[in-house]
CSV table of C-alpha atoms in Angstrom, one decimal:
chain,number,residue,atom,x,y,z
A,1,MET,CA,-85.1,25.7,17.1
A,2,VAL,CA,-82.5,24.1,14.9
A,3,ALA,CA,-81.4,20.5,15.2
A,4,ALA,CA,-78.4,19.9,17.5
A,5,LEU,CA,-75.2,19.6,15.5
A,6,ASN,CA,-74.3,16.3,17.1
A,7,GLU,CA,-77.5,14.9,15.8
A,8,THR,CA,-76.7,15.9,12.2
A,9,LEU,CA,-72.9,16.2,11.8
A,10,LEU,CA,-72.1,13.1,13.9
A,11,ASP,CA,-74.9,11.0,12.5
A,12,PRO,CA,-73.2,7.7,11.3
A,13,SER,CA,-74.7,8.0,7.9
A,14,ARG,CA,-73.3,11.5,7.4
A,15,LEU,CA,-70.0,11.3,9.3
A,16,PRO,CA,-67.8,10.0,6.5
A,17,ALA,CA,-68.9,12.9,4.2
A,18,VAL,CA,-68.4,15.4,7.0
A,19,VAL,CA,-64.9,14.1,7.8
A,20,ALA,CA,-64.0,14.2,4.1
A,21,ASP,CA,-65.3,17.8,3.7
A,22,VAL,CA,-63.4,18.9,6.8
A,23,GLN,CA,-60.2,17.4,5.4
A,24,GLU,CA,-60.8,19.2,2.1
A,25,LEU,CA,-61.4,22.4,4.1
A,26,LEU,CA,-58.0,22.0,5.9
A,27,ASP,CA,-56.2,21.2,2.7
A,28,ALA,CA,-57.7,24.3,1.0
A,29,GLU,CA,-57.0,26.6,3.9
A,30,VAL,CA,-53.3,25.4,4.1
A,31,SER,CA,-52.8,25.6,0.3
A,32,GLU,CA,-54.0,29.2,0.2
A,33,LYS,CA,-51.6,30.5,2.9
A,34,LYS,CA,-49.0,32.9,1.6
A,35,GLY,CA,-45.8,34.5,2.7
A,36,ALA,CA,-43.4,33.4,5.4
A,37,SER,CA,-46.1,32.4,7.8
A,38,GLY,CA,-47.8,30.5,5.0
A,39,LEU,CA,-44.7,28.5,4.3
A,40,ALA,CA,-44.5,27.7,8.0
A,41,VAL,CA,-48.1,26.4,8.0
A,42,LYS,CA,-47.6,24.4,4.9
A,43,GLY,CA,-44.3,23.0,6.2
A,44,GLY,CA,-45.9,22.0,9.5
A,45,TYR,CA,-48.9,20.5,7.9
A,46,GLY,CA,-46.7,18.6,5.5
A,47,ALA,CA,-44.6,17.4,8.4
A,48,VAL,CA,-47.6,16.1,10.3
A,49,LYS,CA,-48.8,14.2,7.2
A,50,LYS,CA,-45.3,12.7,6.8
A,51,VAL,CA,-45.3,11.4,10.4
A,52,GLY,CA,-48.3,9.3,9.4
A,53,PRO,CA,-50.7,9.6,6.5
A,54,SER,CA,-53.6,8.7,8.7
A,55,ILE,CA,-52.8,11.4,11.3
A,56,VAL,CA,-55.0,14.2,9.7
A,57,PRO,CA,-58.1,12.0,9.0
A,58,ASP,CA,-57.7,10.4,12.5
A,59,ALA,CA,-57.4,13.8,14.1
A,60,VAL,CA,-60.4,15.2,12.3
A,61,GLU,CA,-62.5,12.2,13.3
A,62,GLY,CA,-61.2,12.3,16.9
A,63,LEU,CA,-61.6,16.0,17.3
A,64,LEU,CA,-64.9,16.4,15.5
A,65,PRO,CA,-67.2,15.6,18.5
A,66,GLY,CA,-65.4,18.1,20.6
A,67,PHE,CA,-65.5,20.8,17.9
A,68,VAL,CA,-69.2,20.1,17.4
A,69,SER,CA,-69.8,20.5,21.1
A,70,ARG,CA,-68.0,23.8,21.2
A,71,LEU,CA,-69.8,25.1,18.1
A,72,GLU,CA,-73.2,24.0,19.3
A,73,PRO,CA,-73.9,27.2,21.3
A,74,PHE,CA,-73.1,29.3,18.3
A,75,TRP,CA,-75.3,27.2,16.0
A,76,GLN,CA,-78.2,27.5,18.4
A,77,ASP,CA,-77.7,31.3,18.6
A,78,PHE,CA,-77.6,31.4,14.8
A,79,GLY,CA,-80.8,29.4,14.6
A,80,ALA,CA,-82.5,31.8,17.0
A,81,ALA,CA,-81.2,34.9,15.4
A,82,GLY,CA,-81.5,33.9,11.7
A,83,GLY,CA,-79.3,35.7,9.2
A,84,ALA,CA,-77.5,35.3,6.0
A,85,GLY,CA,-75.2,32.4,6.7
A,86,PHE,CA,-73.5,30.6,9.5
A,87,GLY,CA,-70.1,31.6,8.2
A,88,ASP,CA,-70.9,35.2,8.5
A,89,PHE,CA,-72.4,34.6,12.0
A,90,LEU,CA,-69.1,32.9,13.1
A,91,GLY,CA,-67.1,35.6,11.5
A,92,ALA,CA,-68.9,38.3,13.5
A,93,ARG,CA,-67.8,36.3,16.7
A,94,SER,CA,-64.5,35.2,15.3
A,95,GLU,CA,-62.4,35.8,18.5
A,96,GLU,CA,-64.8,33.9,20.7
A,97,VAL,CA,-65.2,31.0,18.2
A,98,ALA,CA,-61.5,30.7,17.6
A,99,ASP,CA,-60.8,30.6,21.3
A,100,ALA,CA,-63.4,27.9,21.8
A,101,LEU,CA,-62.0,25.7,19.1
A,102,LEU,CA,-58.4,26.2,19.9
A,103,GLY,CA,-59.1,25.5,23.6
A,104,LEU,CA,-60.0,22.0,22.6
A,105,THR,CA,-56.9,21.4,20.5
A,106,ASP,CA,-54.7,22.9,23.3
A,107,GLU,CA,-56.2,20.4,25.7
A,108,LYS,CA,-55.8,17.5,23.3
A,109,ILE,CA,-52.2,18.3,22.4
A,110,GLU,CA,-51.3,18.6,26.1
A,111,ARG,CA,-52.4,15.0,26.7
A,112,THR,CA,-50.7,13.4,23.6
A,113,ASP,CA,-47.6,11.3,23.9
A,114,LYS,CA,-46.5,12.0,20.4
A,115,GLY,CA,-43.5,14.3,20.7
A,116,ALA,CA,-43.3,15.2,17.0
A,117,ILE,CA,-46.9,16.3,17.0
A,118,LYS,CA,-46.4,18.4,20.1
A,119,LYS,CA,-43.3,20.1,18.5
A,120,VAL,CA,-45.1,20.9,15.3
A,121,TYR,CA,-48.2,22.2,17.2
A,122,ALA,CA,-46.0,24.4,19.4
A,123,THR,CA,-44.4,26.1,16.3
A,124,MET,CA,-47.8,26.6,14.7
A,125,ARG,CA,-49.9,27.6,17.7
A,126,PRO,CA,-48.9,31.3,17.8
A,127,SER,CA,-50.5,31.9,14.4
A,128,ALA,CA,-53.3,29.4,14.9
A,129,LYS,CA,-55.9,31.9,16.0
A,130,LYS,CA,-55.5,34.0,12.8
A,131,ASN,CA,-55.7,30.8,10.7
A,132,VAL,CA,-58.8,29.6,12.5
A,133,ILE,CA,-60.5,33.0,12.0
A,134,GLU,CA,-59.7,32.9,8.3
A,135,ALA,CA,-61.3,29.5,8.0
A,136,LEU,CA,-64.6,30.4,9.7
A,137,PRO,CA,-66.5,31.4,6.6
A,138,ARG,CA,-65.7,28.0,5.0
A,139,LEU,CA,-66.4,26.2,8.2
A,140,GLY,CA,-69.8,27.8,8.6
A,141,ALA,CA,-70.7,26.9,5.0
A,142,LEU,CA,-69.6,23.3,5.6
A,143,ILE,CA,-71.7,23.1,8.7
A,144,GLU,CA,-74.8,24.5,6.9
A,145,LYS,CA,-74.3,22.0,4.1
A,146,HIS,CA,-74.4,19.1,6.5
A,147,ALA,CA,-76.7,20.3,9.2
A,148,GLY,CA,-79.0,22.7,7.3
């Protein structure tokens, strides 16, 4: 059995590196978006950063425990099944994984009192699932790096 993700990714000695890597993952995913939808994602992400430079790092740190909890069943299944890599494992279950992760952000955004963030999220949410699915290989590699 593999170690629980909350024991590895959320360990206080590793947390700053995990948060930094997640921010890098987000920046890389956003910068690689192309076309009209890519411009919308880049614009939305840029708008969020302009609202407050600490919003993204604070959001990453605040959402990480919930994301870890939602990824845990996939991590345990991966550990039991073995395989080439966690990114591939997530990719094979992309719809289910994306729904699990976006369910958390949907819940969080519903409870926020920050109107500007709600507005940006509402414009980005329709394409969010596709973007999450595209990020799963990188996310899986990041998790393996810190939890493996």
